[in-house]
PDB file of C-alpha atoms in Angstrom:
ATOM      1  CA  MET A   1     -59.809 -48.763 -37.279  1.00 40.00           C
ATOM      2  CA  LYS A   2     -57.321 -47.715 -39.944  1.00 49.00           C
ATOM      3  CA  LEU A   3     -53.691 -47.132 -39.060  1.00 49.00           C
ATOM      4  CA  GLU A   4     -54.040 -43.504 -40.131  1.00 51.00           C
ATOM      5  CA  ASN A   5     -56.872 -42.766 -37.694  1.00 62.00           C
ATOM      6  CA  LEU A   6     -54.675 -41.669 -34.804  1.00 62.00           C
ATOM      7  CA  GLN A   7     -57.502 -39.607 -33.350  1.00 61.00           C
ATOM      8  CA  ASP A   8     -59.285 -42.852 -32.504  1.00 72.00           C
ATOM      9  CA  LEU A   9     -56.460 -43.949 -30.187  1.00 81.00           C
ATOM     10  CA  THR A  10     -56.800 -43.366 -26.456  1.00 80.00           C
ATOM     11  CA  THR A  11     -53.161 -42.332 -26.294  1.00 77.00           C
ATOM     12  CA  GLU A  12     -53.830 -39.592 -28.853  1.00 77.00           C
ATOM     13  CA  GLY A  13     -57.026 -38.369 -27.207  1.00 76.00           C
ATOM     14  CA  LYS A  14     -57.461 -34.912 -25.718  1.00 79.00           C
ATOM     15  CA  ASN A  15     -57.453 -34.769 -21.921  1.00 82.00           C
ATOM     16  CA  GLU A  16     -60.369 -32.523 -20.981  1.00 79.00           C
ATOM     17  CA  GLY A  17     -58.895 -32.004 -17.523  1.00 84.00           C
ATOM     18  CA  THR A  18     -55.795 -30.310 -18.913  1.00 85.00           C
ATOM     19  CA  ARG A  19     -57.332 -27.990 -21.512  1.00 88.00           C
ATOM     20  CA  ASP A  20     -55.891 -24.889 -19.805  1.00 90.00           C
ATOM     21  CA  LEU A  21     -52.475 -26.385 -19.134  1.00 91.00           C
ATOM     22  CA  ASP A  22     -50.583 -23.380 -20.504  1.00 91.00           C
ATOM     23  CA  ARG A  23     -52.468 -21.000 -18.208  1.00 94.00           C
ATOM     24  CA  LEU A  24     -51.516 -22.749 -14.976  1.00 95.00           C
ATOM     25  CA  SER A  25     -48.782 -21.783 -12.537  1.00 97.00           C
ATOM     26  CA  THR A  26     -45.726 -23.999 -12.308  1.00 97.00           C
ATOM     27  CA  ARG A  27     -47.125 -25.517  -9.111  1.00 97.00           C
ATOM     28  CA  GLY A  28     -50.433 -26.091 -10.861  1.00 96.00           C
ATOM     29  CA  ILE A  29     -48.763 -27.852 -13.796  1.00 96.00           C
ATOM     30  CA  VAL A  30     -46.776 -30.278 -11.670  1.00 97.00           C
ATOM     31  CA  GLN A  31     -49.790 -30.955  -9.432  1.00 96.00           C
ATOM     32  CA  LEU A  32     -51.890 -31.810 -12.470  1.00 95.00           C
ATOM     33  CA  MET A  33     -49.171 -34.068 -13.832  1.00 96.00           C
ATOM     34  CA  ASN A  34     -48.904 -35.827 -10.496  1.00 97.00           C
ATOM     35  CA  ASP A  35     -52.673 -36.305 -10.327  1.00 96.00           C
ATOM     36  CA  GLU A  36     -52.627 -37.926 -13.771  1.00 95.00           C
ATOM     37  CA  ASP A  37     -49.623 -40.094 -12.890  1.00 97.00           C
ATOM     38  CA  LYS A  38     -51.557 -41.541  -9.938  1.00 97.00           C
ATOM     39  CA  LYS A  39     -53.800 -43.301 -12.452  1.00 97.00           C
ATOM     40  CA  VAL A  40     -50.932 -45.363 -13.867  1.00 97.00           C
ATOM     41  CA  PRO A  41     -50.532 -48.035 -11.132  1.00 98.00           C
ATOM     42  CA  PHE A  42     -54.269 -48.708 -11.178  1.00 98.00           C
ATOM     43  CA  ALA A  43     -54.167 -49.204 -14.947  1.00 97.00           C
ATOM     44  CA  VAL A  44     -51.284 -51.648 -14.503  1.00 98.00           C
ATOM     45  CA  GLU A  45     -53.212 -53.469 -11.775  1.00 98.00           C
ATOM     46  CA  ARG A  46     -55.981 -54.234 -14.267  1.00 98.00           C
ATOM     47  CA  VAL A  47     -53.565 -56.217 -16.469  1.00 98.00           C
ATOM     48  CA  LEU A  48     -51.643 -58.156 -13.812  1.00 98.00           C
ATOM     49  CA  ASP A  49     -53.102 -61.465 -15.018  1.00 98.00           C
ATOM     50  CA  GLN A  50     -51.632 -60.847 -18.457  1.00 98.00           C
ATOM     51  CA  VAL A  51     -48.301 -59.710 -16.997  1.00 98.00           C
ATOM     52  CA  SER A  52     -48.182 -62.897 -14.925  1.00 98.00           C
ATOM     53  CA  ASP A  53     -48.894 -65.010 -18.009  1.00 98.00           C
ATOM     54  CA  ALA A  54     -46.070 -63.232 -19.822  1.00 98.00           C
ATOM     55  CA  VAL A  55     -43.634 -63.932 -16.980  1.00 98.00           C
ATOM     56  CA  GLU A  56     -44.538 -67.631 -16.994  1.00 98.00           C
ATOM     57  CA  LEU A  57     -43.893 -67.736 -20.728  1.00 98.00           C
ATOM     58  CA  ILE A  58     -40.496 -66.028 -20.373  1.00 98.00           C
ATOM     59  CA  VAL A  59     -39.430 -68.280 -17.480  1.00 98.00           C
ATOM     60  CA  ALA A  60     -40.349 -71.405 -19.440  1.00 98.00           C
ATOM     61  CA  ALA A  61     -38.349 -70.184 -22.442  1.00 98.00           C
ATOM     62  CA  MET A  62     -35.278 -69.268 -20.409  1.00 97.00           C
ATOM     63  CA  GLU A  63     -35.292 -72.625 -18.635  1.00 95.00           C
ATOM     64  CA  GLN A  64     -34.961 -74.154 -22.100  1.00 96.00           C
ATOM     65  CA  GLY A  65     -32.099 -71.879 -23.139  1.00 96.00           C
ATOM     66  CA  GLY A  66     -34.184 -69.100 -24.665  1.00 98.00           C
ATOM     67  CA  ARG A  67     -33.678 -65.355 -24.390  1.00 98.00           C
ATOM     68  CA  LEU A  68     -35.874 -62.278 -23.989  1.00 98.00           C
ATOM     69  CA  PHE A  69     -35.920 -59.528 -26.611  1.00 98.00           C
ATOM     70  CA  TYR A  70     -37.593 -56.131 -26.365  1.00 98.00           C
ATOM     71  CA  PHE A  71     -38.302 -54.336 -29.646  1.00 98.00           C
ATOM     72  CA  GLY A  72     -39.722 -50.825 -29.842  1.00 97.00           C
ATOM     73  CA  ALA A  73     -39.414 -47.411 -31.445  1.00 95.00           C
ATOM     74  CA  GLY A  74     -38.794 -44.059 -29.786  1.00 93.00           C
ATOM     75  CA  THR A  75     -39.630 -43.961 -26.083  1.00 94.00           C
ATOM     76  CA  SER A  76     -40.832 -47.573 -26.142  1.00 96.00           C
ATOM     77  CA  GLY A  77     -37.527 -48.747 -27.597  1.00 96.00           C
ATOM     78  CA  ARG A  78     -35.535 -46.717 -25.086  1.00 96.00           C
ATOM     79  CA  LEU A  79     -37.485 -48.164 -22.176  1.00 97.00           C
ATOM     80  CA  GLY A  80     -36.824 -51.691 -23.413  1.00 98.00           C
ATOM     81  CA  ILE A  81     -33.102 -51.011 -23.668  1.00 98.00           C
ATOM     82  CA  LEU A  82     -33.095 -49.439 -20.201  1.00 97.00           C
ATOM     83  CA  ASP A  83     -34.709 -52.494 -18.632  1.00 98.00           C
ATOM     84  CA  ALA A  84     -32.489 -54.939 -20.503  1.00 98.00           C
ATOM     85  CA  SER A  85     -29.294 -53.059 -19.636  1.00 96.00           C
ATOM     86  CA  GLU A  86     -30.036 -53.246 -15.912  1.00 94.00           C
ATOM     87  CA  CYS A  87     -30.310 -57.041 -15.830  1.00 95.00           C
ATOM     88  CA  PRO A  88     -26.584 -57.927 -15.874  1.00 92.00           C
ATOM     89  CA  PRO A  89     -25.585 -55.717 -12.906  1.00 88.00           C
ATOM     90  CA  THR A  90     -28.741 -56.518 -10.925  1.00 90.00           C
ATOM     91  CA  PHE A  91     -29.093 -60.233 -11.580  1.00 92.00           C
ATOM     92  CA  GLY A  92     -25.662 -61.276 -12.832  1.00 89.00           C
ATOM     93  CA  THR A  93     -27.035 -62.344 -16.194  1.00 93.00           C
ATOM     94  CA  ASN A  94     -25.181 -62.568 -19.475  1.00 94.00           C
ATOM     95  CA  PRO A  95     -25.914 -59.425 -21.549  1.00 96.00           C
ATOM     96  CA  GLU A  96     -27.225 -61.753 -24.268  1.00 97.00           C
ATOM     97  CA  LEU A  97     -30.032 -63.077 -22.055  1.00 98.00           C
ATOM     98  CA  VAL A  98     -32.187 -59.938 -22.119  1.00 98.00           C
ATOM     99  CA  GLN A  99     -31.709 -57.582 -25.056  1.00 98.00           C
ATOM    100  CA  GLY A 100     -33.347 -54.309 -26.007  1.00 98.00           C
ATOM    101  CA  VAL A 101     -33.593 -53.184 -29.623  1.00 98.00           C
ATOM    102  CA  ILE A 102     -34.709 -49.766 -30.853  1.00 97.00           C
ATOM    103  CA  ALA A 103     -35.846 -48.937 -34.382  1.00 95.00           C
ATOM    104  CA  GLY A 104     -33.012 -47.154 -36.140  1.00 93.00           C
ATOM    105  CA  GLY A 105     -30.247 -48.771 -34.115  1.00 92.00           C
ATOM    106  CA  PRO A 106     -28.250 -47.674 -31.048  1.00 91.00           C
ATOM    107  CA  SER A 107     -27.897 -44.064 -32.229  1.00 90.00           C
ATOM    108  CA  ALA A 108     -31.688 -43.709 -31.961  1.00 90.00           C
ATOM    109  CA  MET A 109     -31.327 -43.943 -28.180  1.00 91.00           C
ATOM    110  CA  ILE A 110     -30.050 -40.363 -28.194  1.00 88.00           C
ATOM    111  CA  ARG A 111     -31.462 -38.829 -31.353  1.00 87.00           C
ATOM    112  CA  ALA A 112     -34.586 -39.845 -33.239  1.00 81.00           C
ATOM    113  CA  VAL A 113     -34.016 -41.650 -36.530  1.00 81.00           C
ATOM    114  CA  GLU A 114     -36.690 -40.281 -38.811  1.00 73.00           C
ATOM    115  CA  GLY A 115     -38.940 -42.854 -40.434  1.00 82.00           C
ATOM    116  CA  ALA A 116     -37.440 -45.895 -38.676  1.00 87.00           C
ATOM    117  CA  GLU A 117     -40.625 -46.623 -36.755  1.00 92.00           C
ATOM    118  CA  ASP A 118     -42.681 -46.529 -39.953  1.00 92.00           C
ATOM    119  CA  SER A 119     -40.899 -49.474 -41.567  1.00 93.00           C
ATOM    120  CA  ALA A 120     -42.330 -52.935 -40.961  1.00 96.00           C
ATOM    121  CA  GLU A 121     -39.552 -54.278 -43.197  1.00 96.00           C
ATOM    122  CA  LEU A 122     -36.914 -52.839 -40.860  1.00 96.00           C
ATOM    123  CA  GLY A 123     -38.613 -54.644 -37.992  1.00 97.00           C
ATOM    124  CA  GLN A 124     -38.523 -57.933 -39.885  1.00 97.00           C
ATOM    125  CA  GLU A 125     -34.842 -57.414 -40.699  1.00 97.00           C
ATOM    126  CA  ASP A 126     -33.944 -56.636 -37.085  1.00 97.00           C
ATOM    127  CA  VAL A 127     -35.433 -59.929 -35.913  1.00 98.00           C
ATOM    128  CA  HIS A 128     -32.773 -61.643 -38.007  1.00 97.00           C
ATOM    129  CA  ASN A 129     -30.044 -59.061 -37.389  1.00 97.00           C
ATOM    130  CA  TYR A 130     -30.264 -59.796 -33.652  1.00 97.00           C
ATOM    131  CA  GLY A 131     -30.410 -63.547 -34.118  1.00 97.00           C
ATOM    132  CA  VAL A 132     -33.857 -64.276 -32.698  1.00 98.00           C
ATOM    133  CA  THR A 133     -34.709 -68.001 -32.819  1.00 98.00           C
ATOM    134  CA  GLU A 134     -37.725 -70.165 -32.102  1.00 98.00           C
ATOM    135  CA  LYS A 135     -36.450 -70.668 -28.530  1.00 98.00           C
ATOM    136  CA  ASP A 136     -36.721 -66.953 -27.700  1.00 98.00           C
ATOM    137  CA  VAL A 137     -39.448 -64.612 -26.460  1.00 98.00           C
ATOM    138  CA  VAL A 138     -40.040 -61.323 -28.274  1.00 98.00           C
ATOM    139  CA  VAL A 139     -41.850 -58.419 -26.615  1.00 98.00           C
ATOM    140  CA  GLY A 140     -43.119 -55.784 -29.018  1.00 98.00           C
ATOM    141  CA  ILE A 141     -43.566 -52.433 -27.241  1.00 98.00           C
ATOM    142  CA  ALA A 142     -45.677 -49.673 -28.773  1.00 96.00           C
ATOM    143  CA  ALA A 143     -47.746 -47.204 -26.772  1.00 95.00           C
ATOM    144  CA  SER A 144     -50.031 -46.663 -29.742  1.00 92.00           C
ATOM    145  CA  GLY A 145     -50.306 -50.377 -30.446  1.00 94.00           C
ATOM    146  CA  ARG A 146     -49.903 -49.743 -34.166  1.00 93.00           C
ATOM    147  CA  THR A 147     -46.234 -48.895 -34.831  1.00 95.00           C
ATOM    148  CA  PRO A 148     -45.306 -50.525 -38.187  1.00 96.00           C
ATOM    149  CA  TYR A 149     -41.780 -51.403 -37.022  1.00 97.00           C
ATOM    150  CA  VAL A 150     -43.181 -53.374 -34.070  1.00 98.00           C
ATOM    151  CA  LEU A 151     -45.852 -54.977 -36.237  1.00 98.00           C
ATOM    152  CA  GLY A 152     -43.080 -56.186 -38.559  1.00 98.00           C
ATOM    153  CA  VAL A 153     -41.054 -57.528 -35.631  1.00 98.00           C
ATOM    154  CA  LEU A 154     -43.929 -59.510 -34.153  1.00 98.00           C
ATOM    155  CA  LYS A 155     -45.060 -60.906 -37.489  1.00 98.00           C
ATOM    156  CA  GLU A 156     -41.557 -62.144 -38.321  1.00 98.00           C
ATOM    157  CA  ALA A 157     -40.955 -63.480 -34.811  1.00 98.00           C
ATOM    158  CA  GLN A 158     -44.166 -65.498 -35.065  1.00 98.00           C
ATOM    159  CA  ARG A 159     -43.161 -66.765 -38.493  1.00 98.00           C
ATOM    160  CA  ILE A 160     -39.922 -68.246 -37.169  1.00 98.00           C
ATOM    161  CA  GLY A 161     -41.673 -69.786 -34.164  1.00 98.00           C
ATOM    162  CA  ALA A 162     -40.618 -67.464 -31.316  1.00 98.00           C
ATOM    163  CA  ARG A 163     -43.115 -66.770 -28.530  1.00 98.00           C
ATOM    164  CA  THR A 164     -44.489 -63.232 -28.673  1.00 98.00           C
ATOM    165  CA  ILE A 165     -45.854 -60.663 -26.230  1.00 98.00           C
ATOM    166  CA  ALA A 166     -47.444 -57.317 -27.108  1.00 98.00           C
ATOM    167  CA  LEU A 167     -47.260 -54.325 -24.753  1.00 98.00           C
ATOM    168  CA  SER A 168     -49.324 -51.270 -25.630  1.00 97.00           C
ATOM    169  CA  CYS A 169     -51.452 -48.562 -24.019  1.00 95.00           C
ATOM    170  CA  ASN A 170     -54.492 -48.868 -26.276  1.00 93.00           C
ATOM    171  CA  GLN A 171     -57.341 -51.342 -26.520  1.00 89.00           C
ATOM    172  CA  PRO A 172     -57.908 -52.684 -29.109  1.00 88.00           C
ATOM    173  CA  SER A 173     -54.327 -52.804 -30.349  1.00 93.00           C
ATOM    174  CA  PHE A 174     -53.037 -53.817 -33.780  1.00 95.00           C
ATOM    175  CA  ILE A 175     -49.913 -55.426 -32.319  1.00 96.00           C
ATOM    176  CA  ASN A 176     -52.055 -57.928 -30.390  1.00 97.00           C
ATOM    177  CA  LYS A 177     -52.646 -59.949 -33.548  1.00 96.00           C
ATOM    178  CA  GLY A 178     -51.348 -63.486 -33.205  1.00 97.00           C
ATOM    179  CA  VAL A 179     -49.332 -62.919 -30.015  1.00 98.00           C
ATOM    180  CA  ASP A 180     -49.200 -65.379 -27.123  1.00 98.00           C
ATOM    181  CA  VAL A 181     -49.896 -62.688 -24.524  1.00 98.00           C
ATOM    182  CA  ALA A 182     -51.326 -59.187 -25.054  1.00 98.00           C
ATOM    183  CA  ILE A 183     -50.795 -56.583 -22.335  1.00 98.00           C
ATOM    184  CA  ASN A 184     -52.834 -53.426 -22.911  1.00 97.00           C
ATOM    185  CA  VAL A 185     -52.312 -50.846 -20.156  1.00 97.00           C
ATOM    186  CA  VAL A 186     -54.895 -48.167 -20.912  1.00 96.00           C
ATOM    187  CA  VAL A 187     -53.875 -45.062 -18.959  1.00 95.00           C
ATOM    188  CA  GLY A 188     -56.076 -42.591 -20.816  1.00 93.00           C
ATOM    189  CA  PRO A 189     -55.183 -39.371 -22.669  1.00 90.00           C
ATOM    190  CA  GLU A 190     -51.932 -37.694 -21.718  1.00 92.00           C
ATOM    191  CA  VAL A 191     -51.554 -34.391 -19.860  1.00 89.00           C
ATOM    192  CA  LEU A 192     -49.865 -33.117 -23.005  1.00 91.00           C
ATOM    193  CA  THR A 193     -51.894 -34.481 -25.906  1.00 88.00           C
ATOM    194  CA  GLY A 194     -50.138 -37.393 -27.599  1.00 85.00           C
ATOM    195  CA  SER A 195     -46.966 -37.225 -25.460  1.00 89.00           C
ATOM    196  CA  THR A 196     -46.759 -40.924 -24.683  1.00 92.00           C
ATOM    197  CA  ARG A 197     -43.425 -40.551 -22.873  1.00 94.00           C
ATOM    198  CA  LEU A 198     -45.597 -39.481 -19.921  1.00 95.00           C
ATOM    199  CA  LYS A 199     -48.286 -41.821 -18.497  1.00 96.00           C
ATOM    200  CA  ALA A 200     -47.889 -44.422 -21.222  1.00 96.00           C
ATOM    201  CA  GLY A 201     -44.129 -44.449 -20.733  1.00 97.00           C
ATOM    202  CA  SER A 202     -44.525 -44.807 -16.967  1.00 97.00           C
ATOM    203  CA  ALA A 203     -46.951 -47.691 -17.429  1.00 97.00           C
ATOM    204  CA  GLN A 204     -44.618 -49.471 -19.847  1.00 98.00           C
ATOM    205  CA  LYS A 205     -41.698 -49.036 -17.438  1.00 98.00           C
ATOM    206  CA  LEU A 206     -43.706 -50.560 -14.576  1.00 98.00           C
ATOM    207  CA  VAL A 207     -44.648 -53.573 -16.691  1.00 98.00           C
ATOM    208  CA  LEU A 208     -41.098 -54.089 -17.936  1.00 98.00           C
ATOM    209  CA  ASN A 209     -39.861 -53.911 -14.337  1.00 98.00           C
ATOM    210  CA  MET A 210     -42.263 -56.726 -13.505  1.00 98.00           C
ATOM    211  CA  LEU A 211     -41.389 -58.893 -16.501  1.00 98.00           C
ATOM    212  CA  THR A 212     -37.668 -59.083 -15.767  1.00 98.00           C
ATOM    213  CA  THR A 213     -37.770 -58.886 -11.973  1.00 98.00           C
ATOM    214  CA  ALA A 214     -40.435 -61.567 -11.562  1.00 98.00           C
ATOM    215  CA  THR A 215     -38.683 -63.740 -14.146  1.00 98.00           C
ATOM    216  CA  MET A 216     -35.349 -63.513 -12.341  1.00 96.00           C
ATOM    217  CA  ILE A 217     -36.994 -64.280  -9.003  1.00 95.00           C
ATOM    218  CA  ARG A 218     -38.597 -67.364 -10.519  1.00 95.00           C
ATOM    219  CA  LEU A 219     -35.218 -68.398 -11.930  1.00 94.00           C
ATOM    220  CA  GLY A 220     -33.633 -68.341  -8.474  1.00 91.00           C
ATOM    221  CA  LYS A 221     -31.573 -65.187  -8.865  1.00 92.00           C
ATOM    222  CA  VAL A 222     -33.093 -63.671  -5.707  1.00 92.00           C
ATOM    223  CA  TYR A 223     -33.008 -64.979  -2.135  1.00 90.00           C
ATOM    224  CA  GLY A 224     -35.736 -63.512   0.050  1.00 90.00           C
ATOM    225  CA  ASN A 225     -35.774 -59.988  -1.306  1.00 93.00           C
ATOM    226  CA  LEU A 226     -32.013 -59.762  -1.784  1.00 91.00           C
ATOM    227  CA  MET A 227     -30.094 -59.414  -5.046  1.00 89.00           C
ATOM    228  CA  VAL A 228     -27.847 -62.389  -4.403  1.00 90.00           C
ATOM    229  CA  ASN A 229     -26.789 -62.542  -8.055  1.00 89.00           C
ATOM    230  CA  VAL A 230     -25.462 -58.980  -8.030  1.00 84.00           C
ATOM    231  CA  GLN A 231     -22.062 -58.690  -9.706  1.00 79.00           C
ATOM    232  CA  ALA A 232     -19.412 -56.936  -7.596  1.00 80.00           C
ATOM    233  CA  THR A 233     -18.037 -54.812 -10.428  1.00 81.00           C
ATOM    234  CA  ASN A 234     -17.425 -51.634  -8.427  1.00 88.00           C
ATOM    235  CA  LEU A 235     -16.851 -50.541  -4.825  1.00 91.00           C
ATOM    236  CA  LYS A 236     -20.538 -49.936  -4.115  1.00 91.00           C
ATOM    237  CA  LEU A 237     -21.519 -53.372  -5.365  1.00 89.00           C
ATOM    238  CA  LYS A 238     -18.660 -55.057  -3.513  1.00 91.00           C
ATOM    239  CA  GLU A 239     -20.008 -53.536  -0.309  1.00 94.00           C
ATOM    240  CA  ARG A 240     -23.519 -54.641  -1.241  1.00 93.00           C
ATOM    241  CA  VAL A 241     -22.303 -58.240  -1.562  1.00 94.00           C
ATOM    242  CA  LYS A 242     -20.890 -58.071   1.949  1.00 95.00           C
ATOM    243  CA  ARG A 243     -24.121 -56.616   3.348  1.00 95.00           C
ATOM    244  CA  ILE A 244     -26.133 -59.350   1.637  1.00 95.00           C
ATOM    245  CA  VAL A 245     -23.900 -62.037   3.139  1.00 95.00           C
ATOM    246  CA  MET A 246     -24.273 -60.401   6.577  1.00 96.00           C
ATOM    247  CA  GLU A 247     -28.067 -60.185   6.204  1.00 94.00           C
ATOM    248  CA  VAL A 248     -28.546 -63.811   5.192  1.00 94.00           C
ATOM    249  CA  THR A 249     -25.989 -65.524   7.421  1.00 94.00           C
ATOM    250  CA  GLY A 250     -25.893 -63.234  10.455  1.00 95.00           C
ATOM    251  CA  VAL A 251     -22.102 -62.851  10.408  1.00 95.00           C
ATOM    252  CA  GLY A 252     -20.277 -59.614  11.125  1.00 97.00           C
ATOM    253  CA  TYR A 253     -18.609 -57.356   8.567  1.00 96.00           C
ATOM    254  CA  ALA A 254     -15.127 -58.856   8.892  1.00 96.00           C
ATOM    255  CA  GLU A 255     -16.332 -62.420   8.336  1.00 95.00           C
ATOM    256  CA  ALA A 256     -18.586 -61.328   5.471  1.00 95.00           C
ATOM    257  CA  GLU A 257     -15.601 -59.654   3.846  1.00 94.00           C
ATOM    258  CA  MET A 258     -13.541 -62.823   4.239  1.00 95.00           C
ATOM    259  CA  LEU A 259     -16.318 -65.003   2.821  1.00 95.00           C
ATOM    260  CA  ALA A 260     -16.803 -62.643  -0.119  1.00 93.00           C
ATOM    261  CA  GLU A 261     -13.084 -62.778  -0.888  1.00 93.00           C
ATOM    262  CA  GLN A 262     -13.028 -66.577  -0.680  1.00 94.00           C
ATOM    263  CA  ALA A 263     -16.081 -66.722  -2.953  1.00 93.00           C
ATOM    264  CA  LYS A 264     -14.402 -64.351  -5.420  1.00 91.00           C
ATOM    265  CA  GLY A 265     -17.120 -61.754  -4.953  1.00 91.00           C
ATOM    266  CA  ASP A 266     -20.052 -64.105  -5.552  1.00 91.00           C
ATOM    267  CA  ALA A 267     -22.716 -63.545  -2.889  1.00 92.00           C
ATOM    268  CA  LYS A 268     -24.516 -66.852  -3.486  1.00 93.00           C
ATOM    269  CA  THR A 269     -21.353 -68.866  -3.100  1.00 94.00           C
ATOM    270  CA  ALA A 270     -20.339 -66.970   0.029  1.00 94.00           C
ATOM    271  CA  ILE A 271     -23.766 -67.517   1.591  1.00 94.00           C
ATOM    272  CA  LEU A 272     -23.776 -71.226   0.815  1.00 94.00           C
ATOM    273  CA  MET A 273     -20.226 -71.656   2.096  1.00 94.00           C
ATOM    274  CA  LYS A 274     -21.311 -70.254   5.446  1.00 94.00           C
ATOM    275  CA  LEU A 275     -24.716 -71.914   5.748  1.00 92.00           C
ATOM    276  CA  THR A 276     -23.412 -75.361   4.795  1.00 92.00           C
ATOM    277  CA  ASP A 277     -19.865 -74.956   6.151  1.00 93.00           C
ATOM    278  CA  THR A 278     -18.388 -76.053   2.844  1.00 92.00           C
ATOM    279  CA  SER A 279     -15.592 -74.932   0.535  1.00 93.00           C
ATOM    280  CA  ARG A 280     -16.056 -72.623  -2.429  1.00 93.00           C
ATOM    281  CA  GLU A 281     -15.731 -75.602  -4.757  1.00 94.00           C
ATOM    282  CA  GLU A 282     -18.474 -77.540  -2.981  1.00 93.00           C
ATOM    283  CA  ALA A 283     -20.760 -74.507  -2.797  1.00 93.00           C
ATOM    284  CA  THR A 284     -20.245 -73.918  -6.498  1.00 93.00           C
ATOM    285  CA  ARG A 285     -21.037 -77.560  -7.254  1.00 93.00           C
ATOM    286  CA  LEU A 286     -24.279 -77.382  -5.264  1.00 93.00           C
ATOM    287  CA  LEU A 287     -25.332 -74.207  -7.016  1.00 92.00           C
ATOM    288  CA  ASN A 288     -24.612 -75.750 -10.396  1.00 91.00           C
ATOM    289  CA  LEU A 289     -26.784 -78.748  -9.476  1.00 91.00           C
ATOM    290  CA  THR A 290     -29.717 -76.496  -8.585  1.00 91.00           C
ATOM    291  CA  ASN A 291     -29.382 -73.892 -11.352  1.00 88.00           C
ATOM    292  CA  GLY A 292     -28.231 -71.333  -8.805  1.00 88.00           C
ATOM    293  CA  ARG A 293     -31.163 -71.681  -6.406  1.00 90.00           C
ATOM    294  CA  ILE A 294     -29.833 -71.240  -2.865  1.00 91.00           C
ATOM    295  CA  ARG A 295     -32.765 -72.805  -1.032  1.00 90.00           C
ATOM    296  CA  GLU A 296     -32.612 -75.950  -3.171  1.00 91.00           C
ATOM    297  CA  ALA A 297     -28.845 -76.118  -2.768  1.00 90.00           C
ATOM    298  CA  ILE A 298     -29.182 -76.058   1.015  1.00 87.00           C
ATOM    299  CA  GLN A 299     -31.795 -78.830   0.904  1.00 85.00           C
ATOM    300  CA  LYS A 300     -29.612 -80.918  -1.402  1.00 79.00           C
ATOM    301  CA  TYR A 301     -26.663 -80.559   0.966  1.00 76.00           C
ATOM    302  CA  SER A 302     -28.811 -81.525   3.953  1.00 66.00           C
TER     303      SER A 302
END
């Protein structure tokens, strides 16, 4: 397949079930879109082994001081930035740990930068502009699986020794070449021919959700199903910290509020203080010994 042969790509194919899209009622349009969207989770299910492999790779890198980078163009780039930007408030991570990069720079988040996605050289440059090293993991996101910018990113990332993951919605996919893990979520032709912000975008978002969420769980930033690493940066999140402390320890609101204050808003510390009946300093020490894993900290105290 040549790069120019877009008609050969599943994501560019014509959906025979939506040929008369412009003749439908509003209710008919949204019903048809919903019917097509139902196919997305099943397509993701077919690649869960590859997603799991990717998570294991990211966890291993982060445990050795590595970071996760998403690179993409257009919708794919925006989705990567969206997922990366949610990690600090959700998991209390440093903004440097998970980074999203879009072809054309930050302004391309709002308005398309013409031609940026067509430059493999720009992709190679961005790998260096964002300081990617051999310790990091680079995820190249391209619904088509053939975006030159992403091809340039992955090629350069491999050259410097970084681990690489490809995420596309076509099989075969050009961006799979040489990567450690290839995730190809084939969702079929779009409702609106070629509009990969639809099913392809939804599929990419689901996979990205899994990559970061599963990674953070494995790194001990979740206790049960609670966001114990949440950063209390506003009133809503301060209240969430208190509710988390109440849920885990069984204390009432007033005591949870007191514990949260003593722990300086850190849910993990507050929980450990209560469960082990220790000071903030001791709880912090235990968490540092166990890389923030509450269960291990409790066992170490016992």
